[in-house]
Coordinates of C-alpha atoms in Angstrom, one line a residue:
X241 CA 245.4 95.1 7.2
X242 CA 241.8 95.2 7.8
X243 CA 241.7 99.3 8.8
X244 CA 244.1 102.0 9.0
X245 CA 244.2 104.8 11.2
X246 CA 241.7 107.1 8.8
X247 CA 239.6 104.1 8.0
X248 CA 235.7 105.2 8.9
X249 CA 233.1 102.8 9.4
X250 CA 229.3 103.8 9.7
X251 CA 227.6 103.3 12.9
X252 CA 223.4 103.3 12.1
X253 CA 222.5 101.6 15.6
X254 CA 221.8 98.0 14.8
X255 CA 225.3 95.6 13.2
X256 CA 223.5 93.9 10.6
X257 CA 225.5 91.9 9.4
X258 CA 225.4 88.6 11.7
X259 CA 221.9 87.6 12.9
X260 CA 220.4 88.5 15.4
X261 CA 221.8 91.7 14.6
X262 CA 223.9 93.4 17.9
X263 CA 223.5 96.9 18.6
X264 CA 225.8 100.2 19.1
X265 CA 225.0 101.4 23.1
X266 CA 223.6 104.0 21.8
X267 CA 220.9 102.3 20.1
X268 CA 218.3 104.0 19.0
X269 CA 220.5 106.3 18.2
X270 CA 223.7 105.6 16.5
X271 CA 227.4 107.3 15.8
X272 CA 227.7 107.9 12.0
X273 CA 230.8 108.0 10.8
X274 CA 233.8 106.5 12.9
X275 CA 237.6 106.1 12.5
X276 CA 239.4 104.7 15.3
X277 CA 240.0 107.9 17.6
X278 CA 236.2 108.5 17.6
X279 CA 235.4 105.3 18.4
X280 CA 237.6 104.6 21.4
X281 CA 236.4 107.8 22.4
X282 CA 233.3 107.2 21.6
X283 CA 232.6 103.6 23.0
X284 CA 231.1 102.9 19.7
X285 CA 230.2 99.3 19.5
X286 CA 229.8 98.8 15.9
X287 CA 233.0 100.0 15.0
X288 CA 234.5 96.8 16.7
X289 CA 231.8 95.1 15.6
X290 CA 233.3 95.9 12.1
X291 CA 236.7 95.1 12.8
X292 CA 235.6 91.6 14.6
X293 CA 233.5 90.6 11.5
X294 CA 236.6 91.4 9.1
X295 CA 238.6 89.6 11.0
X296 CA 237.0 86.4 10.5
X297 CA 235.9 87.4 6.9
X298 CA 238.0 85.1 4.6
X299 CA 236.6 85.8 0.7
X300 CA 233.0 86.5 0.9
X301 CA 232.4 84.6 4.2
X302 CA 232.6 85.5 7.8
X303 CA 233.7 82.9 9.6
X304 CA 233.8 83.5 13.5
X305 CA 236.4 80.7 14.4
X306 CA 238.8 82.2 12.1
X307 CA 238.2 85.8 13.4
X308 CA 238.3 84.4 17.3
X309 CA 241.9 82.8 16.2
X310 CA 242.7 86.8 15.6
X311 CA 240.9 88.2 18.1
X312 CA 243.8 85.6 20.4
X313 CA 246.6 86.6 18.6
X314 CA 246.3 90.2 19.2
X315 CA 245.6 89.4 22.8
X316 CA 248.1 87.8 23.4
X317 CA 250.7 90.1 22.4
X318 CA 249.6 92.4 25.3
X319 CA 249.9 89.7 27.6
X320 CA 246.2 88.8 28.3
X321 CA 246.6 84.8 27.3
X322 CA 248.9 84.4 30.7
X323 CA 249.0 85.3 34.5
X324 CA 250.4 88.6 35.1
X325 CA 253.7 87.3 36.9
X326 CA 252.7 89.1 40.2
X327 CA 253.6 86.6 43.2
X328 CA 249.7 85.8 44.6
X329 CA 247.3 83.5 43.4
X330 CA 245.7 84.8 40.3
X331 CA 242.8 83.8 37.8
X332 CA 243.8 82.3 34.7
X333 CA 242.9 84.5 32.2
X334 CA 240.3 83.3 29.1
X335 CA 239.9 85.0 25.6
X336 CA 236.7 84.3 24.4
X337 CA 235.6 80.8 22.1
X338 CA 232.2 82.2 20.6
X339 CA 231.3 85.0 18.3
X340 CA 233.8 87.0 17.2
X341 CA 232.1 90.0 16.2
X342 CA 230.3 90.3 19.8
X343 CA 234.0 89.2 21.5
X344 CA 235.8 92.6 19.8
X345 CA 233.8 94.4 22.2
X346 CA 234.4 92.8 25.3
X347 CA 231.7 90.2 25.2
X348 CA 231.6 86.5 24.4
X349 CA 233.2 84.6 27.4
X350 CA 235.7 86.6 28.2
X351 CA 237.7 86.7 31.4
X352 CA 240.9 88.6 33.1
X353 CA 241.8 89.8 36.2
X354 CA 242.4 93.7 37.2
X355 CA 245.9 92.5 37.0
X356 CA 246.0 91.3 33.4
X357 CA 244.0 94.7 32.5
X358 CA 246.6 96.6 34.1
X359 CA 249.1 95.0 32.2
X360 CA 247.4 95.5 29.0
X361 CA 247.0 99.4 29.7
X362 CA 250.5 99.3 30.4
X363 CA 252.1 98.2 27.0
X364 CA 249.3 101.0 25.7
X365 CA 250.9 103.1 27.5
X366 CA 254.3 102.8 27.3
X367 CA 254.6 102.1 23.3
X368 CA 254.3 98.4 23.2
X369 CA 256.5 97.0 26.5
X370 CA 254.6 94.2 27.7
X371 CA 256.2 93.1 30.9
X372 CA 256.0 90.2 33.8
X373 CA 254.6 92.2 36.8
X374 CA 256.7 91.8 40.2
X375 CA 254.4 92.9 43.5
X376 CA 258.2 92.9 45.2
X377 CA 261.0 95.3 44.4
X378 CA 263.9 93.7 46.2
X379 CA 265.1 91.1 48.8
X380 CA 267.7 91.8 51.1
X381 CA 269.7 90.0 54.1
X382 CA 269.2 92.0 57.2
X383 CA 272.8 94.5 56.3
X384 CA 271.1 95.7 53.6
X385 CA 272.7 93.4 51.0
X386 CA 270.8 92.7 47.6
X387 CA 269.8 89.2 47.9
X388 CA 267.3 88.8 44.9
X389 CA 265.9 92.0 42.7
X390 CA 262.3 91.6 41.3
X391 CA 262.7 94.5 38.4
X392 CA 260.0 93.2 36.2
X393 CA 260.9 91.2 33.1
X394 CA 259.9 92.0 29.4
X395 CA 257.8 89.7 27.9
X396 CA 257.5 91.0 24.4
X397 CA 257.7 94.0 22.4
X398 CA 254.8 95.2 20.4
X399 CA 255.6 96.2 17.1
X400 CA 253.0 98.3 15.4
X401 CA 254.0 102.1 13.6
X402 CA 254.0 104.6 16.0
X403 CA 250.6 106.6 14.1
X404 CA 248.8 103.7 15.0
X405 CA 249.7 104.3 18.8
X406 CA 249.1 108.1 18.4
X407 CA 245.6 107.2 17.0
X408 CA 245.1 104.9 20.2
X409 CA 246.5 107.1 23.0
X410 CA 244.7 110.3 21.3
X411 CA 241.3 108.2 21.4
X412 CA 242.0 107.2 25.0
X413 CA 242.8 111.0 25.3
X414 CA 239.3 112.3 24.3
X415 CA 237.6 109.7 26.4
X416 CA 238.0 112.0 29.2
X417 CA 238.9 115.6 27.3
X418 CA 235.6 115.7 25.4
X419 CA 232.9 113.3 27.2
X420 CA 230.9 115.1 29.5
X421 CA 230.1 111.9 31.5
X422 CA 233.9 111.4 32.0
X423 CA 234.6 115.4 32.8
X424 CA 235.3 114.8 36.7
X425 CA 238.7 113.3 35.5
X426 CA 239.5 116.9 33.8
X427 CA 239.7 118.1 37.7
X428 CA 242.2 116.5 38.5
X429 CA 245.5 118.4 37.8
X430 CA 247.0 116.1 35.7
X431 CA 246.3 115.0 32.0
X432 CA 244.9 111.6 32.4
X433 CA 244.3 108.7 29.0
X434 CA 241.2 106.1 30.0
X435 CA 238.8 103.5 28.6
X436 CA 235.9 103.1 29.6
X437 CA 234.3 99.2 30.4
X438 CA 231.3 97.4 31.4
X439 CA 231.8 94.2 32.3
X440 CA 227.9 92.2 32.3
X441 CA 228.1 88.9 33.9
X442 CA 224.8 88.0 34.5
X443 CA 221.3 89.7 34.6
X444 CA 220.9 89.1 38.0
X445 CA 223.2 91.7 39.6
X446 CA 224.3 94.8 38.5
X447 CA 227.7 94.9 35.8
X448 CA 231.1 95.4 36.8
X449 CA 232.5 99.0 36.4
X450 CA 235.8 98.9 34.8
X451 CA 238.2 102.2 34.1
X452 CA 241.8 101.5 32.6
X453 CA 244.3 104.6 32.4
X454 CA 247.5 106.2 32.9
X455 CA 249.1 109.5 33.3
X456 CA 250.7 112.1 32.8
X457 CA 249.2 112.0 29.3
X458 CA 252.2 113.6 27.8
X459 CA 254.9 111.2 29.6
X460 CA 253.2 108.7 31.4
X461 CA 254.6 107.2 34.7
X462 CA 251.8 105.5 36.5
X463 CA 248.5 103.6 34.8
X464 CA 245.9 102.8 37.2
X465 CA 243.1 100.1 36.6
X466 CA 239.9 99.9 38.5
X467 CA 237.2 97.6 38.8
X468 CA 234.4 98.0 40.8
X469 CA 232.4 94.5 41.3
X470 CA 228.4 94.5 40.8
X471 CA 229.4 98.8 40.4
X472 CA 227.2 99.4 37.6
X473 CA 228.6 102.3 35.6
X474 CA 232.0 102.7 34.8
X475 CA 231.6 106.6 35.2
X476 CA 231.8 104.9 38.9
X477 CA 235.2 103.3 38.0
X478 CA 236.4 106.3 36.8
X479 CA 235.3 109.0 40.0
X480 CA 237.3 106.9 42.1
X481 CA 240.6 106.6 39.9
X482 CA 240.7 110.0 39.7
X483 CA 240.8 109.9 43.8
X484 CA 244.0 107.5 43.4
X485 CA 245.8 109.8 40.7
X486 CA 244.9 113.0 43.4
X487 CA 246.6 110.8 45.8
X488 CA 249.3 109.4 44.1
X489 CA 250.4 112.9 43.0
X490 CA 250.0 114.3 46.3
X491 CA 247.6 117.1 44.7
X492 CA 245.3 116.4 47.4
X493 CA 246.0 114.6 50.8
X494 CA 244.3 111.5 52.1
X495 CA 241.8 113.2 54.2
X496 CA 240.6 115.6 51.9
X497 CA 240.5 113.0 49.6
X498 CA 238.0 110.5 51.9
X499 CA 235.7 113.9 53.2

């Protein structure tokens, strides 16, 4: 209860109201005017700036512990407070403990796996299905008989109205229909949703390029997360999930894919 799907908040570069102030990406320049399709779309920083510093605004105080205790709610009901359920040895995921209004962009501390990403794009995706991935399908004994089936669990259900999943998929939608930076996706035969992330880890390497997605945009049946470690751009990210969604669709075959 903090926005609605037509609320707008103004982006002017610098977020002014924590100190020091964080700024919008796009710093000096800045996004006016955002509601939440324009600023998925967009990548614009203040807007979640905005929504983290509401969150822990109680009265006429912000209060960051109280907004981080959100921030981990809402993870959580897209699965990012747990392992993913896929049968290897996987990190345990972290939501970050410091400074809420920073953390509902990404930053703070913190930490997932592609996995856990790709389990959070899914319930996007699919209208709020958050499920236990399975990397198995089925065990069988050597006639062919079902032994064990690994169809993935549900976890939980996501209840939110369906306009506010139409405002997210349609923001995820312009990320690649109307950036210019993001147009190589547009060739690729399908209609494909993204998000765009840039993971920094430490100014002494290069940030992790991150692209979450799925596709078809009209009936999805596939989402496909990439990270690139130390890959700089997530334009980078995004070239080469394009590459997989050519391949997985069999619009183009493997070796005119890798020449």
């Amino acid at each position: 209860n903090i926005a609605s799907t037509t609320s707008k908040f103004l982006c002017m570069g610098p977020f002014e109201k924590i100190t020091p102030p964080p700024k919008c990406w796009v710093y000096p320049g800045a996004h006016g005017n955002q509601n939440v399709v324009s600023a998925i779309q967009n990548s614009c920083n203040n807007y979640f700036y905005e929504v983290g510093y509401r969150l822990g605004s109680n009265g006429e105080y912000y209060n960051s512990d109280l907004g981080l205790e959100k921030i981990k709610k809402y993870a959580d009901i897209y699965g990012l407070t747990e392992l993913s359920g896929v049968e290897i040895v996987e990190s345990e995921p972290q939501v970050s403990s410091e400074d809420a209004v920073r953390s509902a962009i990404g930053q703070g501390n913190h930490n997932y796996t592609t996995v856990g990403l790709s389990r959070y794009v899914t319930t996007i995706a699919n209208n709020g299905t958050c499920y236990n991935l399975s990397l198995i399908d089925k065990v069988t004994d050597s006639n062919g008989n079902l032994l064990k089936d690994f169809s993935p669990e549900v976890r939980n259900k996501v209840d939110i109205s369906s306009s506010t999943w139409n405002a997210i998929h349609e923001g995820m939608r312009q990320v690649v229909e109307k950036r210019s930076d993001y147009s190589i996706l547009r060739t690729a035969g399908i209609t494909i949703a993204g998000k765009t992330g840039t993971a920094e880890e430490t100014r002494k390497r290069a940030n992790h390029a991150l692209f979450v997605s799925y596709a078809p945009y009209e009936n999805p049946e596939v989402t496909i997360t990439t990270r690139i470690a130390n890959g700089y751009t997530s334009n980078y990210a995004a070239n080469l999930t394009r590459d997989i969604y050519l391949y997985y669709f069999n619009i183009k075959d493997e070796d005119t894919i890798l020449s």
